[in-house]
PDB file of C-alpha atoms in Angstrom:
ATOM      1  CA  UNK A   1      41.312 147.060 -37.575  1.00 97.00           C
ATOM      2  CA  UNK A   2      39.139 148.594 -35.098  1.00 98.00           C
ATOM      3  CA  UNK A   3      36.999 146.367 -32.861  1.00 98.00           C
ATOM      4  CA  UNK A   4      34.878 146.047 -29.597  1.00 98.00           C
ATOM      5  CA  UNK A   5      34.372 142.310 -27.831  1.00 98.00           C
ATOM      6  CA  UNK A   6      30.913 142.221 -26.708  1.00 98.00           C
ATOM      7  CA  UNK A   7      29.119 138.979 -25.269  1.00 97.00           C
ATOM      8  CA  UNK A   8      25.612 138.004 -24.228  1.00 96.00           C
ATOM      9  CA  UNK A   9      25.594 135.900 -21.137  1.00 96.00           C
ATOM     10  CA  UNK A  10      28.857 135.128 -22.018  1.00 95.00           C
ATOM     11  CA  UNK A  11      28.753 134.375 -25.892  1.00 94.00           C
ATOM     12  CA  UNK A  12      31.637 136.219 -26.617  1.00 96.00           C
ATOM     13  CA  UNK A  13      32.216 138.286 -30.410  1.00 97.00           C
ATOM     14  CA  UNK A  14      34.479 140.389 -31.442  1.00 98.00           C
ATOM     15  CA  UNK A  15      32.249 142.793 -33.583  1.00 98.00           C
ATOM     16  CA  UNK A  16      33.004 145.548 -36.222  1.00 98.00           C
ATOM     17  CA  UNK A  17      31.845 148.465 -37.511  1.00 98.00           C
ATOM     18  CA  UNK A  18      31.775 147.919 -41.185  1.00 98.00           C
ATOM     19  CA  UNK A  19      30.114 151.661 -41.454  1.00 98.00           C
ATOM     20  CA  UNK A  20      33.682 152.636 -40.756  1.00 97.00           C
ATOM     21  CA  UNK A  21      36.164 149.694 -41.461  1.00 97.00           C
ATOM     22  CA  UNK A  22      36.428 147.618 -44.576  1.00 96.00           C
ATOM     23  CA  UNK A  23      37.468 142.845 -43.877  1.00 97.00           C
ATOM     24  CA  UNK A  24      38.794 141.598 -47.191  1.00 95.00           C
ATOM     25  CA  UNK A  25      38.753 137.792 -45.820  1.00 97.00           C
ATOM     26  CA  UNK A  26      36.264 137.823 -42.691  1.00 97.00           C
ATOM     27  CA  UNK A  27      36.357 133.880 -42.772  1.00 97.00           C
ATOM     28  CA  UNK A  28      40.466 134.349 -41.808  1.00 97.00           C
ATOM     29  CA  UNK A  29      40.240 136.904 -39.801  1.00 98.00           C
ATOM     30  CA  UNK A  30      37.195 135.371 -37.784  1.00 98.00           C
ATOM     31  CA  UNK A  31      39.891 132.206 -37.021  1.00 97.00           C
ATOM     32  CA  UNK A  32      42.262 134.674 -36.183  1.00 97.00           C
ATOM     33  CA  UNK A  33      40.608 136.878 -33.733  1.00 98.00           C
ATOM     34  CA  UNK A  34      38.886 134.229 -32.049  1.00 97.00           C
ATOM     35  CA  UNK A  35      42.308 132.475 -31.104  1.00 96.00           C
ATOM     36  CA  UNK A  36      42.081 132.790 -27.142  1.00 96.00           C
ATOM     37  CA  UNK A  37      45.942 132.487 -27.103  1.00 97.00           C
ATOM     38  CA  UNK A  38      47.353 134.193 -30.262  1.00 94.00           C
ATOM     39  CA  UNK A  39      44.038 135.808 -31.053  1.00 96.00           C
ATOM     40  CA  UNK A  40      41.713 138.398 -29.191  1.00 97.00           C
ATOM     41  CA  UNK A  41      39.276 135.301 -27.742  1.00 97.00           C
ATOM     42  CA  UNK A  42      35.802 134.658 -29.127  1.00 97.00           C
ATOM     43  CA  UNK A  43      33.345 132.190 -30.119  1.00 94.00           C
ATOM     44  CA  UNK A  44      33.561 134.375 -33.592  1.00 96.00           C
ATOM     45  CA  UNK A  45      33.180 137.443 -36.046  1.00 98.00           C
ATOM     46  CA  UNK A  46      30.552 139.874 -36.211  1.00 98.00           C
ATOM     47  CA  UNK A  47      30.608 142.740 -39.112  1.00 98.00           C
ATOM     48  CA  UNK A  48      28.323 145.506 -38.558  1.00 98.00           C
ATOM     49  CA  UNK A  49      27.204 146.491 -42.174  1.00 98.00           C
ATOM     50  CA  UNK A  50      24.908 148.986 -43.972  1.00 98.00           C
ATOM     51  CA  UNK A  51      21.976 147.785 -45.203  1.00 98.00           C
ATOM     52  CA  UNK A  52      19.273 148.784 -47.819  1.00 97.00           C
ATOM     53  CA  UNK A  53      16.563 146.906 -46.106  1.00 98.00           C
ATOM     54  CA  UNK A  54      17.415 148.109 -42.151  1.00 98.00           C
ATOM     55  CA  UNK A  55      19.077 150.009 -39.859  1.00 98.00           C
ATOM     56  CA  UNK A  56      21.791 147.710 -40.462  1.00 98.00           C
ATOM     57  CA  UNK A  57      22.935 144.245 -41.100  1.00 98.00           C
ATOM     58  CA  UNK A  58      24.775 141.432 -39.210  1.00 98.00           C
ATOM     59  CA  UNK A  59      27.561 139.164 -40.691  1.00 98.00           C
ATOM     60  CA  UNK A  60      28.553 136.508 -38.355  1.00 97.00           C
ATOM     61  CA  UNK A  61      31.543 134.268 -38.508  1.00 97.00           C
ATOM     62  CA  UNK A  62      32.285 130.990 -36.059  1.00 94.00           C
ATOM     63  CA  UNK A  63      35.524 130.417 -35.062  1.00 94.00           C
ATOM     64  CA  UNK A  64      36.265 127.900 -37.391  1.00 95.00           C
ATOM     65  CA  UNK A  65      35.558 130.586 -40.221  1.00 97.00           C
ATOM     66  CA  UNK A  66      32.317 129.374 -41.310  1.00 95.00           C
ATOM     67  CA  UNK A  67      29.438 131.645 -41.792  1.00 95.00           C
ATOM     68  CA  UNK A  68      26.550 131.367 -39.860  1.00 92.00           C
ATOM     69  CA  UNK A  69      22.922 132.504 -40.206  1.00 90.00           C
ATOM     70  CA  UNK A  70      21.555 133.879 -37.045  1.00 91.00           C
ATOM     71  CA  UNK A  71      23.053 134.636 -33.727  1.00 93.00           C
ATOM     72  CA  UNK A  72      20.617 135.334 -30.597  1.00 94.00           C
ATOM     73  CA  UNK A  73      23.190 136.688 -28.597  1.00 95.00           C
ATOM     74  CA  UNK A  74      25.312 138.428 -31.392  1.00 96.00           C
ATOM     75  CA  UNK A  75      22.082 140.456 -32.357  1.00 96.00           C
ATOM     76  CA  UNK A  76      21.173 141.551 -29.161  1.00 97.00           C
ATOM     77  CA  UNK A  77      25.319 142.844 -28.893  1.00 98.00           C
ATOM     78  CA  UNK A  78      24.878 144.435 -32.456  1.00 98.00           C
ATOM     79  CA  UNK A  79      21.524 146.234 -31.196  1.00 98.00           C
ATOM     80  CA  UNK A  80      23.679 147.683 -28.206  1.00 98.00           C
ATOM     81  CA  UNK A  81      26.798 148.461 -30.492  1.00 98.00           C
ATOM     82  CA  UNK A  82      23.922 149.982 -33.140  1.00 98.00           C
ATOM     83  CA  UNK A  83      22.678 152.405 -30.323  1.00 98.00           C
ATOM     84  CA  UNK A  84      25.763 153.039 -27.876  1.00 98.00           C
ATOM     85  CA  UNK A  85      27.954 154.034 -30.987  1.00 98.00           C
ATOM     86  CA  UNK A  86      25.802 156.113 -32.696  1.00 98.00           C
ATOM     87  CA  UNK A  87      24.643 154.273 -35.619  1.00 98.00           C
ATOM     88  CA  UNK A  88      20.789 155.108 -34.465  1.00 98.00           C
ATOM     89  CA  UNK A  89      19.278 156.878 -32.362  1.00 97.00           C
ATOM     90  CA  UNK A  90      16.247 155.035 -31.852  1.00 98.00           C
ATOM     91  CA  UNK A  91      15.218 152.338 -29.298  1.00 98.00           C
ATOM     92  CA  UNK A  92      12.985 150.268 -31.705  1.00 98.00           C
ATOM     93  CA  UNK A  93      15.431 149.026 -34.476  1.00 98.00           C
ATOM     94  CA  UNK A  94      15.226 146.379 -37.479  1.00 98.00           C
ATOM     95  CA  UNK A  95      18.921 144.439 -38.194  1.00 98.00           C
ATOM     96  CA  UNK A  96      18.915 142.790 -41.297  1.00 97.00           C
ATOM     97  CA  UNK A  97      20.527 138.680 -40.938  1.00 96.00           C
ATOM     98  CA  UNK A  98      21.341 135.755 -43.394  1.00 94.00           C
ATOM     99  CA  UNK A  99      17.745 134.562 -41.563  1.00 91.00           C
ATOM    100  CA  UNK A 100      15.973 137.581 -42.671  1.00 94.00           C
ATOM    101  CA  UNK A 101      15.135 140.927 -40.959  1.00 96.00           C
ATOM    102  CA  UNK A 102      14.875 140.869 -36.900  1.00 95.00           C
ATOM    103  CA  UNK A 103      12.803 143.515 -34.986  1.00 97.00           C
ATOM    104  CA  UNK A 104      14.646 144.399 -31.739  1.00 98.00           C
ATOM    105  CA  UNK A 105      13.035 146.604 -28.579  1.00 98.00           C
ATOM    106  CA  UNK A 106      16.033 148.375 -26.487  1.00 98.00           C
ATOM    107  CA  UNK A 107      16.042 149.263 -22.591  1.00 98.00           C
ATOM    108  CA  UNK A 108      18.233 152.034 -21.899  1.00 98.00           C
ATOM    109  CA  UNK A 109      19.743 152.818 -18.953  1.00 97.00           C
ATOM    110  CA  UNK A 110      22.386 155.592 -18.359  1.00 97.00           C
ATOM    111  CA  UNK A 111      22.454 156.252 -22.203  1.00 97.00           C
ATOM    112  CA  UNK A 112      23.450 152.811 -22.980  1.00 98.00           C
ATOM    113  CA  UNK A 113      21.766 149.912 -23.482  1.00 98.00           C
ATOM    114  CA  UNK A 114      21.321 147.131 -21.012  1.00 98.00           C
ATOM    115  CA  UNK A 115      18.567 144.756 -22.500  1.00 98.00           C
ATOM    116  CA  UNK A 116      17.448 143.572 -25.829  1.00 98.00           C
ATOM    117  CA  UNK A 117      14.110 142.017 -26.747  1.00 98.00           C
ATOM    118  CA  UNK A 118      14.157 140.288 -30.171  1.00 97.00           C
ATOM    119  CA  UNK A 119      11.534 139.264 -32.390  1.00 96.00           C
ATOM    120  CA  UNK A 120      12.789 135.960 -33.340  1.00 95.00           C
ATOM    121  CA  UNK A 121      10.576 135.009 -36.259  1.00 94.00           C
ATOM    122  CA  UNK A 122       8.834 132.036 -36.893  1.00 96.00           C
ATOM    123  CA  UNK A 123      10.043 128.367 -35.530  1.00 98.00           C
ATOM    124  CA  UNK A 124      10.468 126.248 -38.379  1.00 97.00           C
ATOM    125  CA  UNK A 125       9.724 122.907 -37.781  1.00 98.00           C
ATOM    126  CA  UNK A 126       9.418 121.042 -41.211  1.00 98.00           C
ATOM    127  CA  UNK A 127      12.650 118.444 -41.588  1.00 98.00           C
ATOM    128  CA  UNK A 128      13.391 119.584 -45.114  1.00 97.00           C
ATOM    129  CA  UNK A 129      13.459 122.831 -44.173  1.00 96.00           C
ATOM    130  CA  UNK A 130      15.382 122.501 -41.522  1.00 97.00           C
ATOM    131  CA  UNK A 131      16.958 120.022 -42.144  1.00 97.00           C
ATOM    132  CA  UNK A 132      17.224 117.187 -40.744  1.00 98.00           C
ATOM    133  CA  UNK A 133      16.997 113.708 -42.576  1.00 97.00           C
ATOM    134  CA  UNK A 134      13.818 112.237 -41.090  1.00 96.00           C
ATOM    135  CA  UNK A 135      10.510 109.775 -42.531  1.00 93.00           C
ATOM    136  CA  UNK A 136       8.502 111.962 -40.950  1.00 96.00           C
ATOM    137  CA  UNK A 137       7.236 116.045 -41.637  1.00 97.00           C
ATOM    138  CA  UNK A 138       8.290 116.842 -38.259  1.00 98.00           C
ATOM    139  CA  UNK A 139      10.973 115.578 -35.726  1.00 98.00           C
ATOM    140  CA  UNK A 140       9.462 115.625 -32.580  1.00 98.00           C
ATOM    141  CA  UNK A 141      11.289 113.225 -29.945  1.00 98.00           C
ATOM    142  CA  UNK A 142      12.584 111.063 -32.420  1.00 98.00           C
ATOM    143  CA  UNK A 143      15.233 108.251 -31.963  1.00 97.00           C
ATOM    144  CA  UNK A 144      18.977 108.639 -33.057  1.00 98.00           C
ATOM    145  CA  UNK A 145      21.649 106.843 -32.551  1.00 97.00           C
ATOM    146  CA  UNK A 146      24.946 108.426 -31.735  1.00 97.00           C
ATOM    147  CA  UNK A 147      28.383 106.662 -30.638  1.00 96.00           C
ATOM    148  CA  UNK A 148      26.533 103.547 -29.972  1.00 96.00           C
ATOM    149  CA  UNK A 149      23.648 105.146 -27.868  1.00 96.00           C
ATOM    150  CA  UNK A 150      20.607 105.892 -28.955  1.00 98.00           C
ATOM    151  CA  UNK A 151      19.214 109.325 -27.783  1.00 98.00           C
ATOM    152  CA  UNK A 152      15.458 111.131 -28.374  1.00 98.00           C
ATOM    153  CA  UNK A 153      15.203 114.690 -30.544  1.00 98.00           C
ATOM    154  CA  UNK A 154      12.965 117.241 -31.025  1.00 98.00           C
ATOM    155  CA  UNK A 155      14.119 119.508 -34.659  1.00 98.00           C
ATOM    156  CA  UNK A 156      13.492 122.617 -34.415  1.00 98.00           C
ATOM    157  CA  UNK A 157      15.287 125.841 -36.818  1.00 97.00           C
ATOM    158  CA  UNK A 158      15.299 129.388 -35.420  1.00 95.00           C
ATOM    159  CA  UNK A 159      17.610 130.280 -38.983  1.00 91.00           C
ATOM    160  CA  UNK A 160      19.748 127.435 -38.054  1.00 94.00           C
ATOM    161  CA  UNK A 161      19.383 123.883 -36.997  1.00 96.00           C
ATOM    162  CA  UNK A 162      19.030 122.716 -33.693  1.00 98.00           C
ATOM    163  CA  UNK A 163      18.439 119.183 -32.121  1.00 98.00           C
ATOM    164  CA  UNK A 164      17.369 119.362 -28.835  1.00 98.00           C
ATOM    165  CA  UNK A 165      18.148 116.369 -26.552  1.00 98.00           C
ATOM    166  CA  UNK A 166      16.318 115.737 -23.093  1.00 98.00           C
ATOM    167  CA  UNK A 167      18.579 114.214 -20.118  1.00 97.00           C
ATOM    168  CA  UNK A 168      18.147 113.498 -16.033  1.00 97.00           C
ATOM    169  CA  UNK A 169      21.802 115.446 -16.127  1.00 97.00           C
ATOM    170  CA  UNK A 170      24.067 118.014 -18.314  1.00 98.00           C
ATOM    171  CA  UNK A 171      26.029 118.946 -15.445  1.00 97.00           C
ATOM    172  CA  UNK A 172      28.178 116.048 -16.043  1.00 97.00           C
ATOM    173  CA  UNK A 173      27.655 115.331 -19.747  1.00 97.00           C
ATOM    174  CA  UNK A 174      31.382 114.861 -21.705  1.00 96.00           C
ATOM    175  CA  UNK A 175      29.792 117.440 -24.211  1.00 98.00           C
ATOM    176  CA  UNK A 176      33.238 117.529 -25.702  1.00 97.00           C
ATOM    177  CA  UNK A 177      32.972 113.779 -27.022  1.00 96.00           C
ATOM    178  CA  UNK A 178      28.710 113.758 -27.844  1.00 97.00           C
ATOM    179  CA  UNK A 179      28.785 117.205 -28.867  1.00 98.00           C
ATOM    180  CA  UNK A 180      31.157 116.486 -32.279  1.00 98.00           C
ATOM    181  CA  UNK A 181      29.167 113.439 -33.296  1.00 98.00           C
ATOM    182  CA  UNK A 182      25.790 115.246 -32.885  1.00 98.00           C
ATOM    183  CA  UNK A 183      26.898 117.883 -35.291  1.00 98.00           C
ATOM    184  CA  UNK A 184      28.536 115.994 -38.040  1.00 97.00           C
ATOM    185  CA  UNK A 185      25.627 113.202 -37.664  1.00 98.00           C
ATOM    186  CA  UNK A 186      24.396 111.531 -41.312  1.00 97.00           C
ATOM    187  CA  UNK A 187      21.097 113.128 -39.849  1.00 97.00           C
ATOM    188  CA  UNK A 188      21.923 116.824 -40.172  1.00 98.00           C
ATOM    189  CA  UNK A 189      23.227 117.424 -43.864  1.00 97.00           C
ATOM    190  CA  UNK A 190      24.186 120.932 -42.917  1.00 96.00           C
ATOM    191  CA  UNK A 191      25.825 120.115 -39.844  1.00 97.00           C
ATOM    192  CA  UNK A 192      23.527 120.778 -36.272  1.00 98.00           C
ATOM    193  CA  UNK A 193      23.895 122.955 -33.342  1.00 97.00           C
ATOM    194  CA  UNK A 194      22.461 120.445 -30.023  1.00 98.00           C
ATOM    195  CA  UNK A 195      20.682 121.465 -27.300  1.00 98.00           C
ATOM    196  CA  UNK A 196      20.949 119.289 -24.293  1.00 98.00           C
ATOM    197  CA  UNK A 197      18.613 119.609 -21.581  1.00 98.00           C
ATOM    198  CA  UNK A 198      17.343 119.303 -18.128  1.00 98.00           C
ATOM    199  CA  UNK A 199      13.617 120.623 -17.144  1.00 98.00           C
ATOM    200  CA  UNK A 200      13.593 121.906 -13.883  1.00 98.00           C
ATOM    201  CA  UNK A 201      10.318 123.210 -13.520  1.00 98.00           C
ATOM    202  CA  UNK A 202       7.014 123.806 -15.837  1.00 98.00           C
ATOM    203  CA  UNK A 203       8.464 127.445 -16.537  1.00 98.00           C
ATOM    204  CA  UNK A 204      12.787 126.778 -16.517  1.00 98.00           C
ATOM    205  CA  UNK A 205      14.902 125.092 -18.244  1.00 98.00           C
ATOM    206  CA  UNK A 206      18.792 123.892 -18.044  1.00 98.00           C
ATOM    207  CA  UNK A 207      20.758 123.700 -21.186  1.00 98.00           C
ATOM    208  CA  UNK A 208      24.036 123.206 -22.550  1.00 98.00           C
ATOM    209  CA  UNK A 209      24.991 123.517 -26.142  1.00 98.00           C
ATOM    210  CA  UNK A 210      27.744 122.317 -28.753  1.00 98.00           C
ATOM    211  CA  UNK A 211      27.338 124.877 -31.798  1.00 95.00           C
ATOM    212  CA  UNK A 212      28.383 123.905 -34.972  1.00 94.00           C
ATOM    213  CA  UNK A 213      31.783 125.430 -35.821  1.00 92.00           C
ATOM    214  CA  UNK A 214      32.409 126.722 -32.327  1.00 93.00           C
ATOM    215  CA  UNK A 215      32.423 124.002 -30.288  1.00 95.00           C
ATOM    216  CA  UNK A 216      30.600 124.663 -26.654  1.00 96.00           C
ATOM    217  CA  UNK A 217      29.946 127.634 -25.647  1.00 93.00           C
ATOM    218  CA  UNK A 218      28.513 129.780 -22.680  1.00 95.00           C
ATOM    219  CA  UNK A 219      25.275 130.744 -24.192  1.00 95.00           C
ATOM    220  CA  UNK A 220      23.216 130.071 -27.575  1.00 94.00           C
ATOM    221  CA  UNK A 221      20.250 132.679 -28.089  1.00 95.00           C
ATOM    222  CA  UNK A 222      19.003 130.614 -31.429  1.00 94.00           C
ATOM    223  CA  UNK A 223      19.266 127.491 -29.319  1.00 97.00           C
ATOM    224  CA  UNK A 224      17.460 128.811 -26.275  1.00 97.00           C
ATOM    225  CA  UNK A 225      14.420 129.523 -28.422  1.00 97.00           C
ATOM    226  CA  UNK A 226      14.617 126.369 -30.091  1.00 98.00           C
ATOM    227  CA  UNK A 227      14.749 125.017 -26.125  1.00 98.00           C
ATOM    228  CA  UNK A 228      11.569 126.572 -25.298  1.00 98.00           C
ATOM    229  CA  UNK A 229       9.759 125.704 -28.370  1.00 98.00           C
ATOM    230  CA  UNK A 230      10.622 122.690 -28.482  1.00 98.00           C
ATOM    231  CA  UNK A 231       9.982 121.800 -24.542  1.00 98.00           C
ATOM    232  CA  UNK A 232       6.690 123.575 -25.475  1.00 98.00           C
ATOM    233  CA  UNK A 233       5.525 121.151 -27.929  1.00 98.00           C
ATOM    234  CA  UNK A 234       6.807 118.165 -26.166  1.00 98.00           C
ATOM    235  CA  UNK A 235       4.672 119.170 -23.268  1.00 98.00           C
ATOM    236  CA  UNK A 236       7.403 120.032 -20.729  1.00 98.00           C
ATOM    237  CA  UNK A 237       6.685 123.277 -19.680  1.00 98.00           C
ATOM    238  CA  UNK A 238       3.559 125.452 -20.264  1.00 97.00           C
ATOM    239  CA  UNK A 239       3.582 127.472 -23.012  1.00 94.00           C
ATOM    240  CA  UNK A 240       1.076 130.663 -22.126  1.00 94.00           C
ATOM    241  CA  UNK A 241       3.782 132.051 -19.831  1.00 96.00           C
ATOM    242  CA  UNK A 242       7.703 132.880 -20.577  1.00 97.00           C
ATOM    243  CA  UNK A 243       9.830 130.369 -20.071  1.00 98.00           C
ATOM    244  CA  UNK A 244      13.463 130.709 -18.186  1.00 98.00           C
ATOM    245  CA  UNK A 245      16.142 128.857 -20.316  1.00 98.00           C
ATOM    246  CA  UNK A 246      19.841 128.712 -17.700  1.00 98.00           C
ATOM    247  CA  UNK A 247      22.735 129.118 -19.724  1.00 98.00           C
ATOM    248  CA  UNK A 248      26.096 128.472 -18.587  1.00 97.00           C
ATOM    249  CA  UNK A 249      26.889 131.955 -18.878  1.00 96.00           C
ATOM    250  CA  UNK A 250      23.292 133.187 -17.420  1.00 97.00           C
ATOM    251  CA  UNK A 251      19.727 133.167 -18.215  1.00 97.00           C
ATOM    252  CA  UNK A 252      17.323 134.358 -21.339  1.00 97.00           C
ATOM    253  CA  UNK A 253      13.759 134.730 -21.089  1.00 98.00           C
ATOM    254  CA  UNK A 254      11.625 133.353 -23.949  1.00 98.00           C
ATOM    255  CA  UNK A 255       8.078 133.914 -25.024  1.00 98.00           C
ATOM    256  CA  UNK A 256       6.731 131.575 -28.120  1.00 98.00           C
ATOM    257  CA  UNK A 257       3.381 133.544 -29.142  1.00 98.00           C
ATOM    258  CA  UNK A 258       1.561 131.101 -30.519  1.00 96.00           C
ATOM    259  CA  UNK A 259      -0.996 133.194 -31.829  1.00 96.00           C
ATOM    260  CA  UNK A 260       1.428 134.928 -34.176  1.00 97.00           C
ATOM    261  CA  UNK A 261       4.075 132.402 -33.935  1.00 98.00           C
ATOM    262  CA  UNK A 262       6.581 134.679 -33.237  1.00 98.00           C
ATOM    263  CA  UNK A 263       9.459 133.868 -30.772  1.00 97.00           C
ATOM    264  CA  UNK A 264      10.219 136.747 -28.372  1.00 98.00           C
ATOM    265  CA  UNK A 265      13.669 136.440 -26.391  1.00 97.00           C
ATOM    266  CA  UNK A 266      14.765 138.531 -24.126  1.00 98.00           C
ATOM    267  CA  UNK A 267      18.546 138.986 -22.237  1.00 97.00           C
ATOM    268  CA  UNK A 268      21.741 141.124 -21.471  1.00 97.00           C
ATOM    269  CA  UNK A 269      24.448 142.550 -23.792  1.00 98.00           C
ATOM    270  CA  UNK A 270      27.593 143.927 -22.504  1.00 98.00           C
ATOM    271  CA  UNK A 271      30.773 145.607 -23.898  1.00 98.00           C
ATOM    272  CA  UNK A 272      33.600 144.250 -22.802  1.00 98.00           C
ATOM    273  CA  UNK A 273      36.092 146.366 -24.191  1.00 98.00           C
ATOM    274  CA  UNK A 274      37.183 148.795 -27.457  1.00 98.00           C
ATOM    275  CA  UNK A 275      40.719 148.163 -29.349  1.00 98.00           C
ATOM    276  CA  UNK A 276      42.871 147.359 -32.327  1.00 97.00           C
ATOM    277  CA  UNK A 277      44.495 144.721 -33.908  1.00 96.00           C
ATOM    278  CA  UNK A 278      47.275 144.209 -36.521  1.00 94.00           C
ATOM    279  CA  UNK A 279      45.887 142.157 -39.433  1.00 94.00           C
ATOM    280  CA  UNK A 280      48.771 143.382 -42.094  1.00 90.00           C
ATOM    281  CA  UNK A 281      50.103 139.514 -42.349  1.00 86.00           C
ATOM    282  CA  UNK A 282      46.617 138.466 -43.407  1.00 90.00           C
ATOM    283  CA  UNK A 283      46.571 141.103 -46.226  1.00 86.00           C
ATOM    284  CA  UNK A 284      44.087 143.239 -44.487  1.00 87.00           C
ATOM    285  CA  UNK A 285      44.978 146.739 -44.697  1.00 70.00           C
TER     286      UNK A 285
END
């Protein structure tokens, strides 16, 4: 199987072209490849597929196997992969996601690309929807208790859940031990990636994030968005002006229109490098 591993600000993939290359079993194959010591090393899978609907379409894998909806960094990596390799030719593209289609604006340099703007979509903010197990229609810095402690939330889905949790401090949080009992929480009935966050400033914000399936990582584009919204309507930062979200693997700038209520996010994708990989004892051929 040919591949390339890609990451935005560090959210690493190893991505496919599915134009070209045919995965029997992505779920095994994602656990595979995203071994760091017997693997290639990734927080997942990413198939690049035809669609009927777009240019093309994204099928993401964690590296537990599961499938996921939506990827904020992935698509922005699948936007560069789209245009570097050929698939268009075009620097206003649509990729078709398990969360629907995304509209993504390009910025080429030297014939490749270096930034990706994505249209987001809509927050979604209604509990059932997103969902979160809650008396009320939306979560919005609501109590929950976790290991003993009890902790404020704001809900917010950008295609997947997030729970975004307010503290003094991440830079010494034991994400590792909060992080697992955050996502498997009675709350969060399909499991929950958290946000946990610092505000600098009225226009940045510090975050790091446990993602369901993968564990921490570097960099969550979903979650960023779901950062700023969610700092928006909690009154933390202003909300006419983009808003800096720090990642640990570097920063993403995101706009919440409110008029159209449209998320805008905006950040780097990079190719790390191009290879192949022998997946003839998994029964892919």
């Amino acid at each position: 199987m040919k591949f390339t591993k890609m990451h935005g600000i560090g959210n690493d993939y190893v991505y496919v072209n599915c134009f070209e290359e045919t995965v029997k079993d992505p779920s095994a194959v994602a656990k595979f490849v995203s071994d760091r010591h017997f693997g290639i090393g990734s927080d997942g899978l990413i198939l690049i597929k035809p669609s009927e609907a777009a240019d093309c379409e994204m099928d993401m894998y964690n590296l537990d196997g599961s499938q996921g909806a939506m990827c904020g960094n992935g698509i922005r990596c699948v936007a560069k992969y789209a245009y570097d390799y050929g698939i268009v030719n075009k620097t206003s593209i649509s990729v078709d996601t398990k969360s629907g289609i995304k509209y993504l604006d390009l910025t080429v340099k030297n014939g490749k690309v270096s930034t990706v703007k994505v249209n987001m979509g809509s927050p979604m903010l209604t509990a059932s929807q997103i969902p979160v197990v809650a008396e009320t229609e939306e979560v919005l810095d609501a109590p929950i208790e976790v290991n003993g402690t009890t902790y404020h939330f704001t809900a917010v889905s950008m295609g997947n859940p997030h729970a975004i949790v307010y503290m003094d401090d991440v830079d010494s949080l034991e994400i590792e031990k909060i992080g697992p009992a955050f996502e498997s929480h009675v709350c969060f009935p399909d499991r929950v990636n958290t946000e946990f966050v610092k505000v600098i400033d009225r226009h940045t914000l510090q975050m790091r994030v446990w993602e369901r399936g993968s564990g921490e990582t570097l960099a969550c584009g979903t979650g960023a968005c779901a950062v700023a919204v969610a700092s928006i309507l909690n009154g933390h930062v202003d909300g006419d002006t983009p808003v800096t979200v720090k990642l640990l693997g570097g920063d993403l700038e995101i706009f919440w229109d409110r008029n159209d209520n449209l998320v805008y996010m905006t950040g780097p994708a990079t190719t790390v490098f191009d290879g192949e990989i022998d997946l003839s004892f998994l029964g892919e051929k």
